[in-house]
Coordinates of C-alpha atoms and ligand atoms in Angstrom, one line a residue:
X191 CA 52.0 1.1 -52.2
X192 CA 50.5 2.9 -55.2
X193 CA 46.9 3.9 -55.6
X194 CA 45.4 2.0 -58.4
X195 CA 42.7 3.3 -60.4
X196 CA 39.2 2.9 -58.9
X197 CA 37.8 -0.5 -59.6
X198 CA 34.5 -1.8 -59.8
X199 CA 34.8 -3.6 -56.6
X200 CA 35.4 -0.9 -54.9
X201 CA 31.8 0.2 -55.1
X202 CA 30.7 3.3 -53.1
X203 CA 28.5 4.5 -50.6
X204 CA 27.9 8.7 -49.8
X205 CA 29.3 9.8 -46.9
X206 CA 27.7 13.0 -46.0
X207 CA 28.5 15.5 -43.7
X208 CA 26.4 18.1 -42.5
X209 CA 25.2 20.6 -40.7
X210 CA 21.9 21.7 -39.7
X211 CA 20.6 24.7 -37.0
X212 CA 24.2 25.0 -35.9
X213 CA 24.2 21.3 -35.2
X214 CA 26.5 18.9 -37.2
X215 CA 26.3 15.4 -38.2
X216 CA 27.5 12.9 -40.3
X217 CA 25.0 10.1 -42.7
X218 CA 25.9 7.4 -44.8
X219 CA 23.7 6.8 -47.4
X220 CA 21.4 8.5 -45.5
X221 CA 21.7 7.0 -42.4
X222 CA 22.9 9.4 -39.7
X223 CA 25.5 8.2 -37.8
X224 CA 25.8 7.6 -34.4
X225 CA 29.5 7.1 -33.6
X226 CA 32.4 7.5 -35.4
X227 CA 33.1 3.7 -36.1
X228 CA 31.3 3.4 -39.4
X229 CA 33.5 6.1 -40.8
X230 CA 36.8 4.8 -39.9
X231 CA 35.6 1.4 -40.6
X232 CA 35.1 3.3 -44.1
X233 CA 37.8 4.3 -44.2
X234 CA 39.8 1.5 -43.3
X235 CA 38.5 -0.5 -46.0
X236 CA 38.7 2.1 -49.0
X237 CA 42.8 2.4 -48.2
X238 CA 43.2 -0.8 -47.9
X239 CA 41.7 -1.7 -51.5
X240 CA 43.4 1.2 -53.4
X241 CA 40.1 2.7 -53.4
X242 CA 41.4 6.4 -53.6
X243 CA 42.6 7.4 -56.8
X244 CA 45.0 10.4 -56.8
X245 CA 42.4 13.0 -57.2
X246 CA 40.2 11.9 -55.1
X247 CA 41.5 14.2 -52.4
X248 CA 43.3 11.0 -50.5
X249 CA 45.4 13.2 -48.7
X250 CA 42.3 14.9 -46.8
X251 CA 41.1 11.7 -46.0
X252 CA 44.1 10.5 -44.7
X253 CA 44.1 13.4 -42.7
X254 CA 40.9 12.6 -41.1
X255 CA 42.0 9.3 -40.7
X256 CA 44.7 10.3 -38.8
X257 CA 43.1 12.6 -36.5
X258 CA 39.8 11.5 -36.4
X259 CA 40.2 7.3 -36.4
X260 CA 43.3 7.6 -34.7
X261 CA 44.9 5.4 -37.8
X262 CA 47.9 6.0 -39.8
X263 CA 46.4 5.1 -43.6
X264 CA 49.6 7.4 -45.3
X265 CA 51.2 4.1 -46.5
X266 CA 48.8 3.1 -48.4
X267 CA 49.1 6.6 -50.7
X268 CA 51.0 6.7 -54.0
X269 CA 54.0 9.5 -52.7
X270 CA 53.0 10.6 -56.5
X271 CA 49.6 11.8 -55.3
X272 CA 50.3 13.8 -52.4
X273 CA 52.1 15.2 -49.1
X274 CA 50.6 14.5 -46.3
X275 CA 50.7 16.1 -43.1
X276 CA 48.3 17.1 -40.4
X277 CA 49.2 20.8 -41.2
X278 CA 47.3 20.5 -44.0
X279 CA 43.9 20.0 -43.0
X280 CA 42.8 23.2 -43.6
X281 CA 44.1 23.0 -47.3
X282 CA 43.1 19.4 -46.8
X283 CA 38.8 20.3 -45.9
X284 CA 38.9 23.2 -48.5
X285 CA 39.7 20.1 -51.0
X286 CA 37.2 18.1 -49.3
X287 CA 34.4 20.4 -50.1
X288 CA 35.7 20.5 -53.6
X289 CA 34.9 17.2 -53.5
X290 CA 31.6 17.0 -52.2
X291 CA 30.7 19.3 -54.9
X292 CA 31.7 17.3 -57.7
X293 CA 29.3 14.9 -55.9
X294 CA 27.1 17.6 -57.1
X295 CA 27.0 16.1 -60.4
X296 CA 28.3 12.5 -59.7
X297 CA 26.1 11.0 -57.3
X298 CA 27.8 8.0 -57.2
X299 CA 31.0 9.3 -55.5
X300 CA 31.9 7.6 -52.5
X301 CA 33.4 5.7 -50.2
X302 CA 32.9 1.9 -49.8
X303 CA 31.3 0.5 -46.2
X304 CA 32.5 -3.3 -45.6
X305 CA 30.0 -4.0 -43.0
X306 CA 27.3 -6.7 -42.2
X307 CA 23.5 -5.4 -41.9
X308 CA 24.0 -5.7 -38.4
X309 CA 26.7 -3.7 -37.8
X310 CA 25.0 -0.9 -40.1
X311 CA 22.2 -1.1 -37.4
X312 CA 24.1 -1.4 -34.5
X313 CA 25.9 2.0 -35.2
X314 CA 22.7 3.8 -36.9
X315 CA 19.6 5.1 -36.2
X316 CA 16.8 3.3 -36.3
X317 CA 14.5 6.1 -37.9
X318 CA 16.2 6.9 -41.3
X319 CA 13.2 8.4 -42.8
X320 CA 13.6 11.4 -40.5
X321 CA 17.1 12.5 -41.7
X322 CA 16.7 15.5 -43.5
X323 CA 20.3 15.3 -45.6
X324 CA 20.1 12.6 -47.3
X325 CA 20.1 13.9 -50.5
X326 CA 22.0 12.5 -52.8
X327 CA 24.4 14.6 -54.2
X328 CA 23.1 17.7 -53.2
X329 CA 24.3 18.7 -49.7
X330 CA 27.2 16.4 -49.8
X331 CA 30.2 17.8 -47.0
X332 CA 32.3 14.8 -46.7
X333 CA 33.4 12.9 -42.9
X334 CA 36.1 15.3 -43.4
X335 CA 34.6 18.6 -42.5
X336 CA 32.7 17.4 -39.7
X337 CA 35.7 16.9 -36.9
X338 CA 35.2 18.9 -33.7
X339 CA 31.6 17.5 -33.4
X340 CA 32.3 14.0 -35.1
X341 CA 34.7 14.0 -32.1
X342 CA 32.3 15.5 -29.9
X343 CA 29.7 13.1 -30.8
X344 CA 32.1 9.9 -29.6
X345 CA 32.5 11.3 -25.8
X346 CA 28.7 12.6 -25.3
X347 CA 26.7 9.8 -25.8
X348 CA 24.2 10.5 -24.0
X349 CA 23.4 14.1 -26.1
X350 CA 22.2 12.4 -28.7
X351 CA 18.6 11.6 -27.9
X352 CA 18.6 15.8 -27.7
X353 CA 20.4 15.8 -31.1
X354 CA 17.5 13.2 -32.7
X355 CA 15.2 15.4 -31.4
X356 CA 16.5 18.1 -33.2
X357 CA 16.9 16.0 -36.4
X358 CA 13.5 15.1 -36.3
X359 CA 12.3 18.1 -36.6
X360 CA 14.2 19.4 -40.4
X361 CA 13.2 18.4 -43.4
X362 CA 14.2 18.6 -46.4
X363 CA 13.2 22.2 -47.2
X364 CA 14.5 23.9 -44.3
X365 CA 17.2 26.2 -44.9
X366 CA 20.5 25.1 -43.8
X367 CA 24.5 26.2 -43.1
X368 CA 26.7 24.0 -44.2
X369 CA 29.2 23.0 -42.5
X370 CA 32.1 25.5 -40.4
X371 CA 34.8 24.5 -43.1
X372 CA 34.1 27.8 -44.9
X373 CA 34.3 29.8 -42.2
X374 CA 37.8 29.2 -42.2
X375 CA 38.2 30.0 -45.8
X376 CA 39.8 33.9 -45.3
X377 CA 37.9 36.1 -47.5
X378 CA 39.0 37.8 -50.5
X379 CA 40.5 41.3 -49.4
X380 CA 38.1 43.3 -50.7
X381 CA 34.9 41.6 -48.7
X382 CA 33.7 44.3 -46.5
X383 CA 33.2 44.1 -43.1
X384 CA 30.3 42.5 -41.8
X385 CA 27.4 44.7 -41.7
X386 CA 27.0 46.3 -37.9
X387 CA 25.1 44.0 -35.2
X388 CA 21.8 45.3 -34.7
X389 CA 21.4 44.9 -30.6
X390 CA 22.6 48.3 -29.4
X391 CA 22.5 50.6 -32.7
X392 CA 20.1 53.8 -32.5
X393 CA 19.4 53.6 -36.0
X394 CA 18.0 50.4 -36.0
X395 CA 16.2 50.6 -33.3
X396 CA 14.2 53.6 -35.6
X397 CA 13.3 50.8 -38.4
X398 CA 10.3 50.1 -40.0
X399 CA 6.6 51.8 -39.3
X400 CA 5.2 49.6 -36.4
X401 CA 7.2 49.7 -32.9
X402 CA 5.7 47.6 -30.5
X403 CA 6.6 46.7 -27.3
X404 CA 7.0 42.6 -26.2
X405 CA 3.7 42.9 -24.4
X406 CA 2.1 44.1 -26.9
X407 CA 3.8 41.8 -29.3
X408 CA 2.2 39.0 -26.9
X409 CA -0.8 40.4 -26.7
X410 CA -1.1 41.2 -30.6
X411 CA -0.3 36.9 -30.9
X412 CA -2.8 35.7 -28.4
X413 CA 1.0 35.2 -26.1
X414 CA 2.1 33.5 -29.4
X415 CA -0.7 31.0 -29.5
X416 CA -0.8 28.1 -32.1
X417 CA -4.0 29.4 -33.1
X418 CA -2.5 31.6 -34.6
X419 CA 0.6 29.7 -35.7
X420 CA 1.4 30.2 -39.7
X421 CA 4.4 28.0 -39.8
X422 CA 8.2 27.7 -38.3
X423 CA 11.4 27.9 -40.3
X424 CA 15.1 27.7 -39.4
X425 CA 15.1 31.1 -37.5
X426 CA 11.9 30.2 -35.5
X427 CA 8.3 30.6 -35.4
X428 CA 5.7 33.1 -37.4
X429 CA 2.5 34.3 -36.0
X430 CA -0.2 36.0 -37.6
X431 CA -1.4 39.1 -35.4
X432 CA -3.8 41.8 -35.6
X433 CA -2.1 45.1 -34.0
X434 CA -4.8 47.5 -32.5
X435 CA -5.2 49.8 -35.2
X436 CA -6.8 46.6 -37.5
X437 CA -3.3 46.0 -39.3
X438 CA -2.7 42.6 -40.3
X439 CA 1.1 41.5 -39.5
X440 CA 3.1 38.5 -39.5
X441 CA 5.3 38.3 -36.9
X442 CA 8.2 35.9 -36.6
X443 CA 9.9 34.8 -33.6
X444 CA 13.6 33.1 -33.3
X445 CA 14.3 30.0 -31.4
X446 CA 15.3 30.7 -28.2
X447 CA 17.5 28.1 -28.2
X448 CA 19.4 29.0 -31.6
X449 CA 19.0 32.9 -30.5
X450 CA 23.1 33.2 -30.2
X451 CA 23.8 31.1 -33.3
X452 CA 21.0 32.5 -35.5
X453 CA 22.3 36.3 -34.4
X454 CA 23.3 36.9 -37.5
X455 CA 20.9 36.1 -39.7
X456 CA 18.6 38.1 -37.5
X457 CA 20.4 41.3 -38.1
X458 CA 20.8 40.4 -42.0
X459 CA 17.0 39.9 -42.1
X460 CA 16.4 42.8 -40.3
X461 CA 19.0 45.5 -41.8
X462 CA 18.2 44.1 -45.7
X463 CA 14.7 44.1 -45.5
X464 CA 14.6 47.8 -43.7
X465 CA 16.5 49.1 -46.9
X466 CA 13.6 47.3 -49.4
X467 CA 10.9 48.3 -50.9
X468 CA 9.3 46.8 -53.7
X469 CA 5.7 45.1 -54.4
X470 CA 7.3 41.9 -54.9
X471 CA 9.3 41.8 -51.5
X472 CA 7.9 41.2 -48.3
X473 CA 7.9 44.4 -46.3
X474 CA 9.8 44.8 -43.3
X475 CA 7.6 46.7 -40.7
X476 CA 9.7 46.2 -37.5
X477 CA 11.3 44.6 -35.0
X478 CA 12.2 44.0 -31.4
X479 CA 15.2 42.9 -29.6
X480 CA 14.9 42.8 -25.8
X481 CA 16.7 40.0 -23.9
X482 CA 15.9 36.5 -24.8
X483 CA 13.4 37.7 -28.0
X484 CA 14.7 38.1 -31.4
X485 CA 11.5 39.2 -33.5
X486 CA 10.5 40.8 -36.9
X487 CA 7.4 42.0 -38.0
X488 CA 6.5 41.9 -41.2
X489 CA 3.6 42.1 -44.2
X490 CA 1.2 39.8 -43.7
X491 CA 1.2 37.7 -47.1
X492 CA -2.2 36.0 -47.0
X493 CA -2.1 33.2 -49.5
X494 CA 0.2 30.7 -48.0
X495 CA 3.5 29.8 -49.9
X496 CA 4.1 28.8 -53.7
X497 CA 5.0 25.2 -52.5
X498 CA 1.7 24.7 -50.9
X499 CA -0.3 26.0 -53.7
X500 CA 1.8 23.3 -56.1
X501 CA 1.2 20.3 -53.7
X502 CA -2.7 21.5 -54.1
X503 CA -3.4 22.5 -50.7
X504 CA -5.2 25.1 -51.7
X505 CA -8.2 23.0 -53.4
X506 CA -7.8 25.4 -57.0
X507 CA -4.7 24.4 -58.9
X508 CA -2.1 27.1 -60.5
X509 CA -2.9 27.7 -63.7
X510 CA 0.1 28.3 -66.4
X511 CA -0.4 31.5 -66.9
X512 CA -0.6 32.5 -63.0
X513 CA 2.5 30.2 -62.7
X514 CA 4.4 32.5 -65.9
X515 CA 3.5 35.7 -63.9
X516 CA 4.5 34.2 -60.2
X517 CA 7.9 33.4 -62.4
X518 CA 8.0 37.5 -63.6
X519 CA 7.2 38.5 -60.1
X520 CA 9.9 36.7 -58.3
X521 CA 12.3 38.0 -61.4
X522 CA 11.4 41.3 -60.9
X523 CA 12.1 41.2 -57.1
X524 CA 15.4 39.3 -57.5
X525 CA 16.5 42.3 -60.3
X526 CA 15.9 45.0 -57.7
X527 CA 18.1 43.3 -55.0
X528 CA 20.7 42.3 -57.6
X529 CA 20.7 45.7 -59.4
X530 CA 18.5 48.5 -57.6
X531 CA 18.7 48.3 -53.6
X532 CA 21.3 50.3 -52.4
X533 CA 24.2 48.0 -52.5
X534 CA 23.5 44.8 -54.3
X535 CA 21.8 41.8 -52.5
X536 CA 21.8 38.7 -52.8
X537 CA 19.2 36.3 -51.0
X538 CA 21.0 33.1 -50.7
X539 CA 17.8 30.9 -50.2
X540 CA 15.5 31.3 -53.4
X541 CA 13.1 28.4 -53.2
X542 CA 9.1 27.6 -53.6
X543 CA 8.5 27.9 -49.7
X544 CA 9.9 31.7 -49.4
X545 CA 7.3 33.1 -52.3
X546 CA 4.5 33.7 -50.4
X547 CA 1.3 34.4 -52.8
X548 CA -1.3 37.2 -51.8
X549 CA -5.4 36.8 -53.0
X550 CA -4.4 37.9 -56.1
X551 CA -2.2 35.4 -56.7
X552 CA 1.0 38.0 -57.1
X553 CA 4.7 36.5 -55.3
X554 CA 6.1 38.3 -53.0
X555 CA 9.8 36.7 -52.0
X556 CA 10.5 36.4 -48.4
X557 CA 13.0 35.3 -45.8
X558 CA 15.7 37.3 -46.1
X559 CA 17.7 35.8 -43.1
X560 CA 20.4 34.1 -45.4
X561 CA 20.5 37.2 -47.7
X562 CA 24.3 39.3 -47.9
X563 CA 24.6 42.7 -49.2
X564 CA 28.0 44.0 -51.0
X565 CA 29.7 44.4 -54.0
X566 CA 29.6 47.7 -53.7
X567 CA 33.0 48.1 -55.3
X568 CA 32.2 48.6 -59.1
X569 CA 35.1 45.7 -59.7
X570 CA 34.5 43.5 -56.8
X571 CA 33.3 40.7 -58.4
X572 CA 32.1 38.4 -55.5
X573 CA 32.0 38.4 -51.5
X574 CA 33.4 34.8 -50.1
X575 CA 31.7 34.0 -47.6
X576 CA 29.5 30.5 -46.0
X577 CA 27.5 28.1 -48.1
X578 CA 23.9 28.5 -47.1
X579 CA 21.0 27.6 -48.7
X580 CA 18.9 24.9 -49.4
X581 CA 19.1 21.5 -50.6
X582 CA 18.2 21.2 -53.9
X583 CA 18.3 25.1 -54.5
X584 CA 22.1 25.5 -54.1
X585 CA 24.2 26.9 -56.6
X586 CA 27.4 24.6 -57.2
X587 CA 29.9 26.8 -58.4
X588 CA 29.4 28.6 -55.1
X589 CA 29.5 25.4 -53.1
X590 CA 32.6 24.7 -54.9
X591 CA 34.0 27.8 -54.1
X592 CA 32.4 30.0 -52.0
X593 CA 32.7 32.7 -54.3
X594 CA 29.0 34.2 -53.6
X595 CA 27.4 36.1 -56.8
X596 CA 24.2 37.3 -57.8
X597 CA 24.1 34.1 -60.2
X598 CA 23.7 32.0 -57.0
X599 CA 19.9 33.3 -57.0
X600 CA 19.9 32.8 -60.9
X601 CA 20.9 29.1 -60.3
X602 CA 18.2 28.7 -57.5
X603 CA 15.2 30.3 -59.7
X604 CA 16.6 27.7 -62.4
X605 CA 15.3 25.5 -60.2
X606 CA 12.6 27.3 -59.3
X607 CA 10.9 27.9 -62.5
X608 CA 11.7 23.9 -63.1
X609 CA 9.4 23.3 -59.8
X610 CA 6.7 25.6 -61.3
X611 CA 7.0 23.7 -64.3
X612 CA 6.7 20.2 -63.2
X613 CA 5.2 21.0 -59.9
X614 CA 7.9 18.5 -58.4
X615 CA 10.4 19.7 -55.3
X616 CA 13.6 19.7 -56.5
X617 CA 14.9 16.5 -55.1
X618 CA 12.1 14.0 -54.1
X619 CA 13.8 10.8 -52.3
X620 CA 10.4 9.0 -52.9
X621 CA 11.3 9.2 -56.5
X622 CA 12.9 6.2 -58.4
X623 CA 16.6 6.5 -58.2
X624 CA 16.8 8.2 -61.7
X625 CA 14.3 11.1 -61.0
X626 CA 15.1 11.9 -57.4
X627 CA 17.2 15.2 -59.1
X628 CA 14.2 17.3 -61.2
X629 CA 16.4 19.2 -62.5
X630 CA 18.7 16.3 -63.9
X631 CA 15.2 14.2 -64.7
X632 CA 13.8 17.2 -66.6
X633 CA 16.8 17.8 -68.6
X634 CA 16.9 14.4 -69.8
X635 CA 13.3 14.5 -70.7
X636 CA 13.8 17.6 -72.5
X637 CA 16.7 16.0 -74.5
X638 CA 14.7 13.3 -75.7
X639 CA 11.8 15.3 -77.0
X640 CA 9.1 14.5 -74.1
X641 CA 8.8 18.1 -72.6
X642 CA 4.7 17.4 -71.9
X643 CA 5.8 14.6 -69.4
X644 CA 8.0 17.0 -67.5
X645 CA 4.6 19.6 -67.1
X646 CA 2.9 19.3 -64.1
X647 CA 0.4 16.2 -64.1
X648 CA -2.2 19.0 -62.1
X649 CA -2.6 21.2 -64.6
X650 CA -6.0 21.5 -66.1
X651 CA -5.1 23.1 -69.3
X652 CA -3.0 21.8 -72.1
X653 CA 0.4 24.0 -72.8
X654 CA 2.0 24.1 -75.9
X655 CA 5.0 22.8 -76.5
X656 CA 6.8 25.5 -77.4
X657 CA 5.7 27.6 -74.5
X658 CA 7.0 24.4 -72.0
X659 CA 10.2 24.2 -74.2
X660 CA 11.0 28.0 -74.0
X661 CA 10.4 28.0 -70.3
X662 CA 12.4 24.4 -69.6
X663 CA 15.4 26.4 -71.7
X664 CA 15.5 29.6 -70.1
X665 CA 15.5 27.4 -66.9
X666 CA 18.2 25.3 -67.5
X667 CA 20.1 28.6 -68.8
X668 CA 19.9 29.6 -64.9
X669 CA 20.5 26.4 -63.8
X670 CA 23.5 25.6 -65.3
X671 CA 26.7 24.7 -63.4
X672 CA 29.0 27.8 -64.3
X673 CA 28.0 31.2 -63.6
X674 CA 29.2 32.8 -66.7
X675 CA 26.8 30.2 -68.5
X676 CA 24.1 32.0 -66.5
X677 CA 22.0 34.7 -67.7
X678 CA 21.4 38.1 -65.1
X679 CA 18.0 38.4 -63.7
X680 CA 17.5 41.4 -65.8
X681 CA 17.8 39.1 -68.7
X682 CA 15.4 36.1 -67.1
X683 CA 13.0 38.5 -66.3
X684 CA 13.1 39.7 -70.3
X685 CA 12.9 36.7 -71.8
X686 CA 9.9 35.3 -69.4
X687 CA 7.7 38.7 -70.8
X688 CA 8.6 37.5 -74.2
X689 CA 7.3 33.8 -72.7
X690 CA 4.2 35.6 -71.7
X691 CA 3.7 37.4 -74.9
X692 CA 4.1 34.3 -76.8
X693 CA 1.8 32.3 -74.5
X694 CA -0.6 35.1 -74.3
X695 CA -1.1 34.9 -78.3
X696 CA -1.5 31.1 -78.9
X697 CA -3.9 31.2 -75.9
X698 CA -5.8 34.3 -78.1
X699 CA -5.6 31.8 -81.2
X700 CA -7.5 29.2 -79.4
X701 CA -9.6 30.9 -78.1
X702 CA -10.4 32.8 -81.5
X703 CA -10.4 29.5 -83.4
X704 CA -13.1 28.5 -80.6
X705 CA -15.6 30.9 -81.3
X706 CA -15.7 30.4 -85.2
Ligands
ATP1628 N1 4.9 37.4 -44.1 C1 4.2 36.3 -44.0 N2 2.9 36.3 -44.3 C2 2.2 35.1 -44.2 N3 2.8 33.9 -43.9 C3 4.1 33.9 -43.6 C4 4.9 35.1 -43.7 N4 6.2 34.7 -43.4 C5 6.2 33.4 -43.2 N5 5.0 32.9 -43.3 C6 4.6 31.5 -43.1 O1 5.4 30.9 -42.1 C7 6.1 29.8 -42.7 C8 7.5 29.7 -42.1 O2 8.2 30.8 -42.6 P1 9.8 30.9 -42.4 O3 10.2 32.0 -43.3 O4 10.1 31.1 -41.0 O5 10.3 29.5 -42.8 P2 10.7 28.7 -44.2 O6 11.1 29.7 -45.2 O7 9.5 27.9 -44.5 O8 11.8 27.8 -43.7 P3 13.4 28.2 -43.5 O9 13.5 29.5 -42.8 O10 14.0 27.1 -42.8 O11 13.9 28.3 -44.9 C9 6.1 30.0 -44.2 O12 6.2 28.7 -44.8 C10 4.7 30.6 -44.4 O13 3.7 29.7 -44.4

């Protein structure tokens, strides 16, 4: 049976698989999953309708099929398209993440669900609004990456209350790993070894200026009180303290139940930021690691994060010009990692909610658990490694590939410096369909001439449209879907001074033209 073309009738639906605090799962349309029938049922129905065209990775589908539905679907494949065989699911999962990143820009891709509202419900949960991935087009891992737990999932019933528990608690900005497909991706030779653990080294233990013991850690956080809660990530909670000499520190706490899984990204936070020092970089103090406690103190950042001063939780708006300078800060911090720590880093997780703002309203980037050093080699041009990141920030060349660069963080302050811009996360599922992707919404926008809609609606001041246009352009330089289309930080960092200069004299021509 040959695979025609995709017709209309086909339709689609977005299977997504993902993965979030070392737990996996699997949403359609948003709607996480229960059991493995939707899928197969899926599945069943896109075969049988000649849904698959030939590039549409059919034979990874198939695959899951096969081992995952426990149905044969290879008859229905074109022998034109593809081989098939169950040996080839690790070939056949590297093609599936190719194809969940084309879904990066084709939001429509697919796979059709035959079934009656009823069904839907029967197999879903009933609280969709709490999913955090279902984001269209952004996280997408298809069914076929999710197998050991997808499997998992069918026999343990009764973990999934714990799992919705879990669920309930990640949203939308919470840093995530996506899926264990990459893992299995070897790495280019020249990757070096991982950096060594931190639990038992000597060195390590000598990091930072503050050592403090876990009773005085409980002590300095009230025995980590809420009172003096500042928020909770991925890797666990952060406290505000006050250590007996009057210092001000934030210190952050893992999960105890994610301590094994979130290992390393402990002892990446903890080795990068010891190596760090610049004024737009949250400082590394310290740290403990006794038993069941994973903890890092840090510098206390004391004007909350650049998201919650865009949402206005803050009572006094951003103005443009702090918003150009929080821009230059977070470019200058991103050029030292990239080009003047020790061995390049790069942070992997760029977004509004890890530039933390002090009184002065200056940025200092944070959360460095996702960051990797290397590319030490002067011709090593990228480290492979796992897709992390966060929705809406991730690069898709390296979700494509896994070929990890310092453009990765040029792509994520693209859509950074759109969110100072417009003020707008970058995806917002309470948007109409056609402006749930800022980026995409702002590019259009810009295309057709109406760069004052795309400014933040908060703003008091008026901006000129050149100074929105040269921002919008330099962002969409970062952001766009090749890195060798994207400019180095250096380079950002340049051309936003030369923004600021700008901006500075038209704001000196008003106000000259004011006083006369
Ligand atoms: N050094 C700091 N000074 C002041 N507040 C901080 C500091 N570090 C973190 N916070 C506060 O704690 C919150 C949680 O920080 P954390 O880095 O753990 O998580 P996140 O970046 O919001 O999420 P994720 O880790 O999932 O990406 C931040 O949003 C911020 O409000």
């Amino acid at each position: 049976v040959s695979v025609p073309t995709l017709s209309k009738a086909c339709g689609y639906d977005q299977v997504d698989y993902l993965r979030s605090r070392g737990e996996y799962y699997l949403s359609i349309n948003g709607i996480r999953m229960d059991d493995a029938f939707l899928i197969c049922k899926a599945l069943e129905s896109y075969f049988k309708n000649g849904c698959f065209t030939c590039d549409a990775n059919v034979e990874s589908w198939t695959t899951i099929g096969e081992k995952y539905c426990d149905q044969d679907f290879t008859s229905f494949v074109d022998v034109k398209c593809s081989t098939i065989s169950v040996d080839s699911l690790k070939q056949g999962e590297r093609k599936l993440l190719l194809q969940s990143s084309e879904n990066v820009t084709n939001l429509s891709q697919g796979i059709k669900l035959d079934l009656s509202d009823e069904e839907k419900k029967e197999y879903t949960s009933s609280e969709p609004q709490n999913i955090p991935l279902a984001i269209p087009g952004m996280l997408l891992l298809c069914c076929g990456v999710l197998c050991p737990c997808f499997h998992a999932k069918r026999k343990e019933k009764s973990e999934h209350s714990v799992l919705d528990r879990e669920l309930k608690s990640v949203d939308l900005n919470s840093s995530l790993e996506l899926s264990s497909v990459s893992e299995k991706i070897p790495a280019t030779p020249r990757v070096p070894p991982s950096p060594s653990r931190f639990s038992s080294s000597p060195q390590l233990s000598r990091i930072g200026s503050v050592h403090l013991s876990i009773n005085q850690i409980i002590r300095a956080t009230h025995n980590f009180s809420n009172s003096v809660k500042l928020g909770e990530g991925g890797f666990g909670t952060v406290y505000k303290a006050v250590l007996p000499d009057g210092q001000v520190v934030a210190i952050k706490r893992a999960k105890k139940e994610q301590i094994s899984s979130l290992r390393d990204e402990f002892s990446n936070e903890v080795e990068l930021l010891a190596k760090i020092e610049h004024n737009n970089l949250v400082r590394l103090l310290g740290y403990t690691d006794k038993g069941n406690e994973r903890i890092i103190i840090t510098e206390y950042v004391p004007n909350g994060t650049l998201r919650e001063h865009l949402d206005g939780l803050y009572g006094k708006i951003l103005d443009f010009s702090q918003r150009v300078e929080i821009a230059i800060d977070v470019a200058h911090a991103l050029t030292y990692l990239h080009l003047y720590a020790e061995k390049t880093i790069i942070h992997r997780d760029v977004k509004s909610s890890n530039i933390l703002l002090t009184e002065s309203y200056r940025a200092k980037v944070s959360d460095f658990g996702f960051a990797r050093s290397g590319l030490s080699d002067t011709d090593q041009t990228h480290i492979s490694t796992k897709v992390k990141g966060t929705a809406g920030y991730l690069d898709p060349e390296y979700l494509r590939t896994y070929q990890l660069t310092p453009k990765s963080d040029v792509f994520s302050f693209g859509i950074l410096l759109i969110e100072i811009i417009s003020g707008r996360r970058p995806v917002d599922l309470k948007k109409n369909a056609d402006e749930r992707i800022t980026v995409r919404w702002a590019f259009k926008k810009h295309s057709e001439g109406n760069v004052q809609d795309i400014l933040d609606p908060l703003l008091e001041e008026k901006v000129d449209d050149e100074i929105v246009g040269m921002m919008l352009d330099l962002a969409f330089d970062c952001a766009a879907p090749t890195r060798s289309s994207r400019p180095a930080m250096k380079e950002v960092g340049e051309q936003l001074w030369e923004i600021r200069k700008r901006y500075g004299k038209i704001l000196r021509g008003m106000s000259g033209s004011l006083h006369q």
